[in-house]
Coordinates of C-alpha atoms and ligand atoms in Angstrom, one line a residue:
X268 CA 13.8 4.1 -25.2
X269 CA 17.5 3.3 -25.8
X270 CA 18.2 0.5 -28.2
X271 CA 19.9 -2.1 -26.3
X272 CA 23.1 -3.4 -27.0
X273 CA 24.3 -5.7 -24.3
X274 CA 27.4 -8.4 -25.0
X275 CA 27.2 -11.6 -25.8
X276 CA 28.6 -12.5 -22.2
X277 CA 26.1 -10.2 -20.6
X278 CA 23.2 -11.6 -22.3
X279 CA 24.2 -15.7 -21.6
X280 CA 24.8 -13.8 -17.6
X281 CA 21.2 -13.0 -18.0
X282 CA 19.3 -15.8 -19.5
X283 CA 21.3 -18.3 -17.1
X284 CA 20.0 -15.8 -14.4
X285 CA 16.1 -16.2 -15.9
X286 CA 16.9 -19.5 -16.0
X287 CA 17.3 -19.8 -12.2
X288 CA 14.6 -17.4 -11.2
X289 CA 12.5 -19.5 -13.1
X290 CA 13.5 -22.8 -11.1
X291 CA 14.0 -21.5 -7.9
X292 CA 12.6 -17.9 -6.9
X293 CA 8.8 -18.1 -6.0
X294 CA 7.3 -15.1 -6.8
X295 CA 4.8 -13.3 -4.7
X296 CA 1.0 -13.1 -5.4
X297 CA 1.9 -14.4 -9.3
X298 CA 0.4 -17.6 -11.5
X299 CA 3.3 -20.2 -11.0
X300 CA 3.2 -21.7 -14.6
X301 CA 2.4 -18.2 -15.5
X302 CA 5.8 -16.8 -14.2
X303 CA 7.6 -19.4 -15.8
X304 CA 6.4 -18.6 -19.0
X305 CA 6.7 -15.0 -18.5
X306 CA 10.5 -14.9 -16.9
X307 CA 11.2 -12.4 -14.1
X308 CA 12.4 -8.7 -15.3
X309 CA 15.2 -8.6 -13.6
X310 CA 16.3 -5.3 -12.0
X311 CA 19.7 -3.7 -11.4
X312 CA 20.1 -0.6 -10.1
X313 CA 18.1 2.9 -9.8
X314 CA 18.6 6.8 -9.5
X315 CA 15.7 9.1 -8.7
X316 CA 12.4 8.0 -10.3
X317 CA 14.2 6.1 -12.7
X318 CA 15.1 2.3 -13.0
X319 CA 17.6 0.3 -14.9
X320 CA 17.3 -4.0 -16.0
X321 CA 19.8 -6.4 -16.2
X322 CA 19.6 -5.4 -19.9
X323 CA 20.1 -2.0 -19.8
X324 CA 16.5 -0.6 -20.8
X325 CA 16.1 2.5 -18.4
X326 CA 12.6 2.7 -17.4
X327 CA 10.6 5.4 -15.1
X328 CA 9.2 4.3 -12.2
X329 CA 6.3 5.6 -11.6
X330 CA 4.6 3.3 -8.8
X331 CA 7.7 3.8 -6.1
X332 CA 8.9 0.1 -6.4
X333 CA 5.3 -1.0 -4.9
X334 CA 4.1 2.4 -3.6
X335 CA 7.1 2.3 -1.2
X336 CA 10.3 4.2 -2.5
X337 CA 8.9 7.4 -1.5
X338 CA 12.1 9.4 -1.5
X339 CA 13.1 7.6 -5.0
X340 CA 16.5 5.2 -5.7
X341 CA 19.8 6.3 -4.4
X342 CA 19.5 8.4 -1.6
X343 CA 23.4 8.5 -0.5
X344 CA 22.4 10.0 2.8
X345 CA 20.0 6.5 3.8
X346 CA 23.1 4.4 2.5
X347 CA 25.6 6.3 4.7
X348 CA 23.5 6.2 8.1
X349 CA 22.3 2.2 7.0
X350 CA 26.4 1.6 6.5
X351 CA 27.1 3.3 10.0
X352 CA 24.4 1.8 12.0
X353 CA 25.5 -1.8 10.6
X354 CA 29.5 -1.3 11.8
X355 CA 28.1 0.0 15.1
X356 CA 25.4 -2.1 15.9
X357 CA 23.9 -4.7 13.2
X358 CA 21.0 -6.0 15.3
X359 CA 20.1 -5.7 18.9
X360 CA 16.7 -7.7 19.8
X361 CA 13.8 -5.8 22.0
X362 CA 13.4 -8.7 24.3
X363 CA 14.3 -9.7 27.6
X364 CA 13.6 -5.1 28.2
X365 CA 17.3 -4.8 25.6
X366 CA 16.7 -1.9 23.3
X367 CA 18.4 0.4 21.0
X368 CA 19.1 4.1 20.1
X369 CA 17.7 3.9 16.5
X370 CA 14.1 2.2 17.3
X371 CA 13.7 4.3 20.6
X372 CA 14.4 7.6 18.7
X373 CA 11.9 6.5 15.8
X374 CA 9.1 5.4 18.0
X375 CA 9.3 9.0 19.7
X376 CA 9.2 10.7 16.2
X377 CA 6.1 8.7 15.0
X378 CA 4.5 9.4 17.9
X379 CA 4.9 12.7 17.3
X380 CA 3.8 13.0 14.0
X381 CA 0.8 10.4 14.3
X382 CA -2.6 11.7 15.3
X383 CA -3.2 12.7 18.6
X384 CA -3.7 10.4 21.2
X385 CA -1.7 6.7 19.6
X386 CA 1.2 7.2 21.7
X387 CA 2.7 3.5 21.5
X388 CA 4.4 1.6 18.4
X389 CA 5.4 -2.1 18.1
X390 CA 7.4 -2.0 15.0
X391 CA 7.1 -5.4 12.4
X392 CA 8.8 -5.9 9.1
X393 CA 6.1 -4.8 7.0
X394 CA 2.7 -4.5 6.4
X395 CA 1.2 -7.8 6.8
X396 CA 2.5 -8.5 10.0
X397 CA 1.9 -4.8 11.2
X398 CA -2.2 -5.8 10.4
X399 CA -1.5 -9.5 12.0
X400 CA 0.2 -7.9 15.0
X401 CA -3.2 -5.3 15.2
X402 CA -6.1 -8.3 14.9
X403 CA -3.6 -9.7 17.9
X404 CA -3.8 -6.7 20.4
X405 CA -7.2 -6.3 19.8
X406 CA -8.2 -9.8 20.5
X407 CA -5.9 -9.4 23.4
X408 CA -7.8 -6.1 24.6
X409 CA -11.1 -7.5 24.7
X410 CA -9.8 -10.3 26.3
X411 CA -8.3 -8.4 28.5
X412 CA -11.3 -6.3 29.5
X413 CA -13.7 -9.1 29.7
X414 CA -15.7 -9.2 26.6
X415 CA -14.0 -12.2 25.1
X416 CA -16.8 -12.7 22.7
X417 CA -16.1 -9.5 20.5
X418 CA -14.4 -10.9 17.9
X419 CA -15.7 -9.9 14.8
X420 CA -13.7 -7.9 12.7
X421 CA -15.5 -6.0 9.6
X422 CA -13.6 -4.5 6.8
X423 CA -14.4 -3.2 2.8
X424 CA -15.1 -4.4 -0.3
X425 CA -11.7 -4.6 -2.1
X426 CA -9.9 -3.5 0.5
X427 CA -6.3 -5.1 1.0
X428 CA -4.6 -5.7 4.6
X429 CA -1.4 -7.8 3.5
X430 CA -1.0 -11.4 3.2
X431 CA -0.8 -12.9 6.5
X432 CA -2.7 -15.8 7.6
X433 CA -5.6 -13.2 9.7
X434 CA -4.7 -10.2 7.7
X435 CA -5.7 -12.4 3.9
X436 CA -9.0 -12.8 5.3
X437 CA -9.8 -8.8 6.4
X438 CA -8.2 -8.4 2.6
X439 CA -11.6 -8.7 0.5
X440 CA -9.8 -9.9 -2.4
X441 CA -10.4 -13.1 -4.1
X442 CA -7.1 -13.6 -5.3
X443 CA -5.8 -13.9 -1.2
X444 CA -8.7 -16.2 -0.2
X445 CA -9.1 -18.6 -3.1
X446 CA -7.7 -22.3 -2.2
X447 CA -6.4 -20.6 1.0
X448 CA -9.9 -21.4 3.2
X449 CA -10.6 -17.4 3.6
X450 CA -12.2 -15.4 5.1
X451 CA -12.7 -16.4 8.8
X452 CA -15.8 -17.4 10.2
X453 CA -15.2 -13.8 12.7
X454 CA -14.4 -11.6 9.1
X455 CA -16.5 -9.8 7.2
X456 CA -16.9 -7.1 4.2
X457 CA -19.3 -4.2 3.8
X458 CA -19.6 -2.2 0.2
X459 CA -16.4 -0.3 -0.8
X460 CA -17.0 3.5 -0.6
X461 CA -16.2 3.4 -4.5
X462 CA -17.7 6.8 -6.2
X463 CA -17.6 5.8 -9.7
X464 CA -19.3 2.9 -9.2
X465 CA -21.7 3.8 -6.4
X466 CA -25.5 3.0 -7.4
X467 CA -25.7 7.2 -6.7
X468 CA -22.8 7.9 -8.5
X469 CA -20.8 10.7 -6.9
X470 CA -22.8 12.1 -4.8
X471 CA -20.7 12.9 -1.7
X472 CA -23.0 12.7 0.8
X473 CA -24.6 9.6 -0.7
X474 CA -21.2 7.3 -0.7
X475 CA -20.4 8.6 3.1
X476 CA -23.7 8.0 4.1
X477 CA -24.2 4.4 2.9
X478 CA -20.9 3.1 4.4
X479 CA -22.1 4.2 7.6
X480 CA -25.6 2.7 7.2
X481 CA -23.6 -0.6 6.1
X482 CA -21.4 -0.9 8.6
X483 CA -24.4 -0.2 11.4
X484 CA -26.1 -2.8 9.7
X485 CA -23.8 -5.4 10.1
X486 CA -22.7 -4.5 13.3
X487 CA -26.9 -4.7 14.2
X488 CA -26.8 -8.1 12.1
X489 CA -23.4 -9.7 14.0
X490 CA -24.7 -8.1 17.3
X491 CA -22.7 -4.8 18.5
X492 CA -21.6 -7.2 21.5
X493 CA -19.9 -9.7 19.4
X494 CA -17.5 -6.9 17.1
X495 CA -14.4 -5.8 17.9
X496 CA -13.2 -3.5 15.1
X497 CA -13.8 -2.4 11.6
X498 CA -10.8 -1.7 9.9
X499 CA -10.0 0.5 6.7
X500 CA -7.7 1.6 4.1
X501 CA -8.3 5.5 4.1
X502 CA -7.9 5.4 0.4
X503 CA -8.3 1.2 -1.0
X504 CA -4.5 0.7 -3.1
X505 CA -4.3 -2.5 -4.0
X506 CA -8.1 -2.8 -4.7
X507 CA -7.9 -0.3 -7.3
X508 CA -7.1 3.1 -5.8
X509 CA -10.4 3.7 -4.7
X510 CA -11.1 7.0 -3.4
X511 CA -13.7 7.9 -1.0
X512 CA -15.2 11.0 -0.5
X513 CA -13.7 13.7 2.0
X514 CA -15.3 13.4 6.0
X515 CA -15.8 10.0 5.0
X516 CA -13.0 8.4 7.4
X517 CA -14.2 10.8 10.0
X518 CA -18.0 9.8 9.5
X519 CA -16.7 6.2 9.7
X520 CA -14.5 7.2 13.2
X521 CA -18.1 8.8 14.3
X522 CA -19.8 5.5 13.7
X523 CA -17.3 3.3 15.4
X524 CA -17.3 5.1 18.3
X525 CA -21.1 5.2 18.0
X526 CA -21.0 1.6 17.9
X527 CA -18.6 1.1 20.5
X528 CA -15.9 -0.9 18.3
X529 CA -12.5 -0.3 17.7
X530 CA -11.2 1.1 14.3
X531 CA -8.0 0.2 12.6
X532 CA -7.0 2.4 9.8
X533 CA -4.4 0.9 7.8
X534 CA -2.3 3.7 6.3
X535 CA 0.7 1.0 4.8
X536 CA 0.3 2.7 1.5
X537 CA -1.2 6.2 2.5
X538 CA 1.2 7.5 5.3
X539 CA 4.1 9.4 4.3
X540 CA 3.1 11.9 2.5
X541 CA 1.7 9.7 -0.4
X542 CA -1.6 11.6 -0.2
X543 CA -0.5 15.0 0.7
X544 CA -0.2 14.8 4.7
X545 CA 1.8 12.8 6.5
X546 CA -0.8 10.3 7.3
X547 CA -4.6 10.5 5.4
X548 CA -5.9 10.4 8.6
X549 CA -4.6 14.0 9.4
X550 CA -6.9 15.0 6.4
X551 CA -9.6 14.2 8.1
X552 CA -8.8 14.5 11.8
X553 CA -9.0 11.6 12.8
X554 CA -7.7 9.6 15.2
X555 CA -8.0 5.7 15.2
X556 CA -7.5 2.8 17.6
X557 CA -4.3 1.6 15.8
X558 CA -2.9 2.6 12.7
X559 CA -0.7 0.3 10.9
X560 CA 2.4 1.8 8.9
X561 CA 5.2 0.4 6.4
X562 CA 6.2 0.7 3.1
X563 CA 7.1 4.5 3.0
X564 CA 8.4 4.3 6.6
X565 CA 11.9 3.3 5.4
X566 CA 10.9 4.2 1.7
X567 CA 11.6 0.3 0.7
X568 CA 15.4 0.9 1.9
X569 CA 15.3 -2.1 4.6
X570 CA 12.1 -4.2 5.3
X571 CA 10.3 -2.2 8.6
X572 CA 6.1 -1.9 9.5
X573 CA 5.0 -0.8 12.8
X574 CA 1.9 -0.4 14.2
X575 CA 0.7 2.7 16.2
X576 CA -1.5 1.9 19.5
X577 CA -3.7 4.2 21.2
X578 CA -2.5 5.3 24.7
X579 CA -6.3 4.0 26.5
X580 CA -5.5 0.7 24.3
X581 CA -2.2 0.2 25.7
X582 CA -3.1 1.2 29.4
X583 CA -5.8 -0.9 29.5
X584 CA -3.8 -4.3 28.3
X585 CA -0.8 -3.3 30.6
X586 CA -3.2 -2.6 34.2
X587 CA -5.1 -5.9 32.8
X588 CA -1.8 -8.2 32.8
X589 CA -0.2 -9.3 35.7
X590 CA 3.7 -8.0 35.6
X591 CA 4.7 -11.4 36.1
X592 CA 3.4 -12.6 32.3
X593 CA 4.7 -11.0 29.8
X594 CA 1.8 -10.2 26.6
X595 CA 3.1 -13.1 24.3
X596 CA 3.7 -10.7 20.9
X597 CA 6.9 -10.4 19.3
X598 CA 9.4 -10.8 16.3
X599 CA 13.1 -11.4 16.6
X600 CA 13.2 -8.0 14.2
X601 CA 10.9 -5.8 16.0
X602 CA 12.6 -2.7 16.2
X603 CA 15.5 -3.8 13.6
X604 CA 18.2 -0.7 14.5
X605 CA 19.3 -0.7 10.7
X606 CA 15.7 -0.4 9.6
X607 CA 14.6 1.9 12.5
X608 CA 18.4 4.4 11.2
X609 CA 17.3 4.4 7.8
X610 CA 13.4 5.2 8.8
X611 CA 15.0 8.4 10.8
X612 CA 17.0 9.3 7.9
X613 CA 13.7 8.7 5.6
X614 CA 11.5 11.0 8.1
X615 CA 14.5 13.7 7.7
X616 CA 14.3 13.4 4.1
X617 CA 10.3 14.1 4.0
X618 CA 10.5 16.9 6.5
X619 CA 13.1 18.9 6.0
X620 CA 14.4 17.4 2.5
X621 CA 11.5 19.0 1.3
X622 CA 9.9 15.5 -0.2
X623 CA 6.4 16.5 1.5
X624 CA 6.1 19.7 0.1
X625 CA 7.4 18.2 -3.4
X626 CA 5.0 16.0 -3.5
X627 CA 2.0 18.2 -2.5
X628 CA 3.1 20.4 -5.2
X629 CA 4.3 17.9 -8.1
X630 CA 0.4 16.4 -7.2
X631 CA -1.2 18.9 -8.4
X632 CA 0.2 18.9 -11.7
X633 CA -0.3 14.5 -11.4
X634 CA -4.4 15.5 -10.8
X635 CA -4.5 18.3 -13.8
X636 CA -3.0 15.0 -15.9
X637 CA -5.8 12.7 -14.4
X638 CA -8.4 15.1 -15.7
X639 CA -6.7 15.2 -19.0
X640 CA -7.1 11.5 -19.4
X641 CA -10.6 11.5 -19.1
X642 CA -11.1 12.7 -23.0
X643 CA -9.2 9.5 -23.9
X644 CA -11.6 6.6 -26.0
X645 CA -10.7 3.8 -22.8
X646 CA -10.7 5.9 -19.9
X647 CA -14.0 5.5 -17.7
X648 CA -13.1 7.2 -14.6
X649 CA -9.6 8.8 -13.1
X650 CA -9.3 9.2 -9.7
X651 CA -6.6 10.2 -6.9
X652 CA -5.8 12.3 -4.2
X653 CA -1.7 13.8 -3.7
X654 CA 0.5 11.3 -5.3
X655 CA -1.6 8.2 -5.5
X656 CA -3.7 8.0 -8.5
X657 CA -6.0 5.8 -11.1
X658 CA -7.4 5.3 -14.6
X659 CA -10.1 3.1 -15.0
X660 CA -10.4 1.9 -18.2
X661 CA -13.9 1.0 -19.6
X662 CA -15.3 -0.7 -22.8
X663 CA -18.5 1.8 -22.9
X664 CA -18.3 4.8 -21.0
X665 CA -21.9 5.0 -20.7
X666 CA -22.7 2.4 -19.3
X667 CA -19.1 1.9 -17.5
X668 CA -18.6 -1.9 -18.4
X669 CA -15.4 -3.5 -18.6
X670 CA -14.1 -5.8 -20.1
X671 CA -14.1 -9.3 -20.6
X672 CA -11.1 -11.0 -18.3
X673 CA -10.4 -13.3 -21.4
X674 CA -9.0 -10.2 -22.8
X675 CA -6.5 -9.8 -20.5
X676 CA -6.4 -5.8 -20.6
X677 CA -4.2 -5.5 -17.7
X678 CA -1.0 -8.5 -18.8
X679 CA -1.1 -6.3 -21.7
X680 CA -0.7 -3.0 -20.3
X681 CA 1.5 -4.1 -18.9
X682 CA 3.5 -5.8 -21.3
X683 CA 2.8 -2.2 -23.2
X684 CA 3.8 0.1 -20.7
X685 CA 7.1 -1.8 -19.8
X686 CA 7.8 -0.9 -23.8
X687 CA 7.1 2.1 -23.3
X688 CA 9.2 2.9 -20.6
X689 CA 7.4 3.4 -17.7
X690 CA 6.0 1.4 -14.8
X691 CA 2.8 1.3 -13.6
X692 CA 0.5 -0.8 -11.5
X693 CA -1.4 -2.5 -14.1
X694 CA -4.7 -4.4 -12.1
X695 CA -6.6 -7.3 -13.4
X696 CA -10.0 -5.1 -13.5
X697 CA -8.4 -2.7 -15.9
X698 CA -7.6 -0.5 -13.5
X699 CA -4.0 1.9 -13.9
X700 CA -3.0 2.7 -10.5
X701 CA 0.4 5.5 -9.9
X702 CA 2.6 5.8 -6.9
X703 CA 5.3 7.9 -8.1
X704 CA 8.0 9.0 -5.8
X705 CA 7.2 12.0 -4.0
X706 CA 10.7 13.2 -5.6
X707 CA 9.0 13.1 -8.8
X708 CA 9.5 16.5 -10.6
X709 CA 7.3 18.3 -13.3
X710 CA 8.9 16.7 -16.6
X711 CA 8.7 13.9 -14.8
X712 CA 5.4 13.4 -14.5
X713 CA 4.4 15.0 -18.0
X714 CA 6.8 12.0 -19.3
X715 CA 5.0 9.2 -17.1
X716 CA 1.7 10.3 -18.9
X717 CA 3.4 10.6 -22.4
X718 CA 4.0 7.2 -22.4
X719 CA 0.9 5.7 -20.4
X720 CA -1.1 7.7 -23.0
X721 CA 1.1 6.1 -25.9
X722 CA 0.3 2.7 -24.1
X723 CA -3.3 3.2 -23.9
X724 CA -2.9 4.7 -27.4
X725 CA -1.4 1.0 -28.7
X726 CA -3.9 -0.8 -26.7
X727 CA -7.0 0.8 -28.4
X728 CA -5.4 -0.1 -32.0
X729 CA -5.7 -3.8 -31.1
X730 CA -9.0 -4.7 -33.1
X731 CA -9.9 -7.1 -30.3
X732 CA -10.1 -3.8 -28.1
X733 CA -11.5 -1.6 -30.4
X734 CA -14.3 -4.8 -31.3
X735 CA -15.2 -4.8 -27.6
X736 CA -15.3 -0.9 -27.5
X737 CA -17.2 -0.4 -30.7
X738 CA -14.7 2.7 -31.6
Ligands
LIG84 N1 -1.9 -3.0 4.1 C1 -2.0 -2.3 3.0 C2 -3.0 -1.2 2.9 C3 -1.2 -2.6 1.9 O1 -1.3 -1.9 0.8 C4 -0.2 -3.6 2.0 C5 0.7 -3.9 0.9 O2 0.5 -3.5 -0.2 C6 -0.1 -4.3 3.2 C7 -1.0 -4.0 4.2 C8 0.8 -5.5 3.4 O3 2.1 -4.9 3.4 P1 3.4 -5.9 3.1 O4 3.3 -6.2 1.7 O5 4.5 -5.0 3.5 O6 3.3 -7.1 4.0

């Protein structure tokens, strides 16, 4: 990295700025006292994969923002079309039957490019509410059909579904429930479909075979007449980029439908081309009961999440309502046209930008690196499908333990990695998750893995890591 040489008037600028990020800005999912302590790293600007701070230090990027900037900082075409929508038409609000070119257009291309069959999209501002808005149409569906008591929602093992007050508690991760009284009586978890740590290690078959078996079983132990969905990630992000087995989403679509309860596949981080196809779920052919979207929808340009309804799911809620009351679900920015212009634009830009095809190829190169990182002391497992990755670090790899948490393996990655240029997702578990853009070209990504190997490389010279690994 550069050496930086920023002015005495830029660097009081910044430290005033730290200064009020620290009193004022509440950071998400972070230790208050913690941040404090730590300061913000504040960002400026981008270009590409790469990012620039207040202090100059260019780093590269290589977890898209928070696996969102699909098409990579500073896409001139999504500024132009966000400017022009905003002088046109800032806002326009989908109540009261109003509507608007941009989120029209954009519910007719998803639909279009969404598994067959989910013909209907209520758009949200991200994620969380996209999942929130989903547990809401389903309670309202079986309320609507007359089995008011399937309620139970089941979901995996460190799976993630945002941060709302519902959505926390389908989330099987204890950072979202502790002190906030989660999860719900009507939520539970089965096993994660987690290869490297399956008790019959990676056997295929095995993994896909004993999700099914748990999820029947809980479904038997709740009583088939009191669930109403199970709901997935199709590859678990935030829990540590866990990656099942192929046919497993589509043995998992069999057993729902076996079971006769709903399923919810949350592609937020896997749609858009981040595994390969435009959504995971067209990997597997399958086709869900709702699908929630964000993140790569707009590529983190404006905030936007929709979620995707199935055409017997709507048809059903609208025959069941009388016309007279309306079904009580909305946001003042569902459908935001500045959002719903830029996710256009951002749909162009995968198609016939090229970014898809980029990224299936640039993954393929990201995977032969994955395998390469397996001879390394610390790395355990390595895992990923397209552009979404993982490095599992491990203390012994024959017996894949971890580490102790005292030891704080991922602060200091990521403390290391930011010195080294390039950011990654560093997880408390010891877990390195990637996200690059799908923009990301060959040097690129031979550069991202220059430096997490030089990271990992520093890490293991610290004789408390190389104590608890006995190298
Ligand atoms: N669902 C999944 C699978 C996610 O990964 C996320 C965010 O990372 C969310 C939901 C929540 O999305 P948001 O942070 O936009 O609310």
């Amino acid at each position: 990295m550069t050496d930086l040489q920023t002015s005495p008037i830029t660097r009081s600028h910044n430290q005033g700025l730290l200064e009020l990020d620290r009193r004022h800005l509440i950071h998400p999912v972070t230790s208050f006292r913690g941040h404090e302590r730590h300061g913000a790293r504040i960002l400026q600007s981008g270009e590409g994969m790469w990012l620039t701070d207040v202090d100059g230090r260019r780093v590269l990027d290589a977890f898209a923002g928070l696996w969102c900037v699909n098409v990579g900082y500073g896409r001139e075409s999504i500024v132009e079309v966000a400017a022009e929508q905003m002088r046109r038409l800032p806002y326009a609000t989908g109540y009261f039957h109003f509507g608007n070119e941009p989120a029209i257009r954009l519910a007719h291309e998803l639909t279009r490019l969404a598994p067959e069959g989910l013909g209907h999209v209520y758009f949200t501002l991200g994620g969380s509410d996209a999942v929130d808005s989903a547990i809401r149409y389903i309670v309202h569906y079986f309320n609507a059909i007359g089995k008011p008591q399937k309620k139970h929602f089941i979901a995996l093992e460190w799976g993630y579904h945002g941060s709302s007050s519902n959505g926390a508690g389908l989330t099987a991760l204890a950072n979202f429930h502790r002190g906030f009284d989660l999860p719900r009586p009507w939520q539970h978890h089965i096993a994660s479909p987690y290869p490297y740590r399956h008790p019959e290690g990676h056997d295929d078959a095995a993994v896909i075979a004993s999700s099914v078996a748990a999820l029947k079983a809980k479904v038997a132990e709740l009583g088939a007449d009191n669930v109403a969905a199970f709901c997935c990630e199709p590859i678990q992000g935030s829990g540590g980029v866990i990656v099942p087995p192929r046919g497993w989403l589509k043995a998992l679509r069999q057993a729902c439908d076996e079971l006769g309860i709903l399923m919810l596949v949350d592609e937020v981080i896997t749609g858009f081309g981040r595994t390969g196809p435009m959504f995971a779920c067209e990997a597997e052919d399958v086709s869900p009961d709702f699908m929630t979207l964000a993140k790569g929808l707009t590529s983190g340009y404006a905030p936007m999440g929709a979620v995707l309804m199935a055409d017997h799911i709507y048809e059903t809620i609208a025959d069941a309502a009388p016309e007279s009351l309306p079904i009580g679900h909305g946001f003042t920015y569902s459908g935001h046209p500045v959002s719903a212009a830029i996710a256009l634009e951002v749909l162009r830009l995968y198609q016939e930008g090229g970014l898809l095809e980029n990224g299936e190829r640039t993954g393929i190169r990201f995977a032969q690196h994955l395998e390469r990182m397996r001879e390394h002391p610390l790395v355990g497992d390595t895992r990923g499908r397209g552009l979404l990755g993982a490095i599992e670090l491990v203390s012994d790899k024959g017996s894949k333990a971890g580490f102790d948490t005292a030891l704080d393996i991922g602060g200091r990655l990521s403390a290391l990695t930011w010195e080294k240029g390039v950011i990654v997702r560093c997880f408390g578990n010891a877990v390195i998750g990637f996200a690059p853009a799908l923009s990301c070209t060959s040097s690129e990504m031979d550069m991202i893995f220059d430096r997490v190997e030089g990271a990992l490389d520093a890490l293991l010279e610290m004789p408390d890591i190389r104590a608890a690994t006995g190298c």
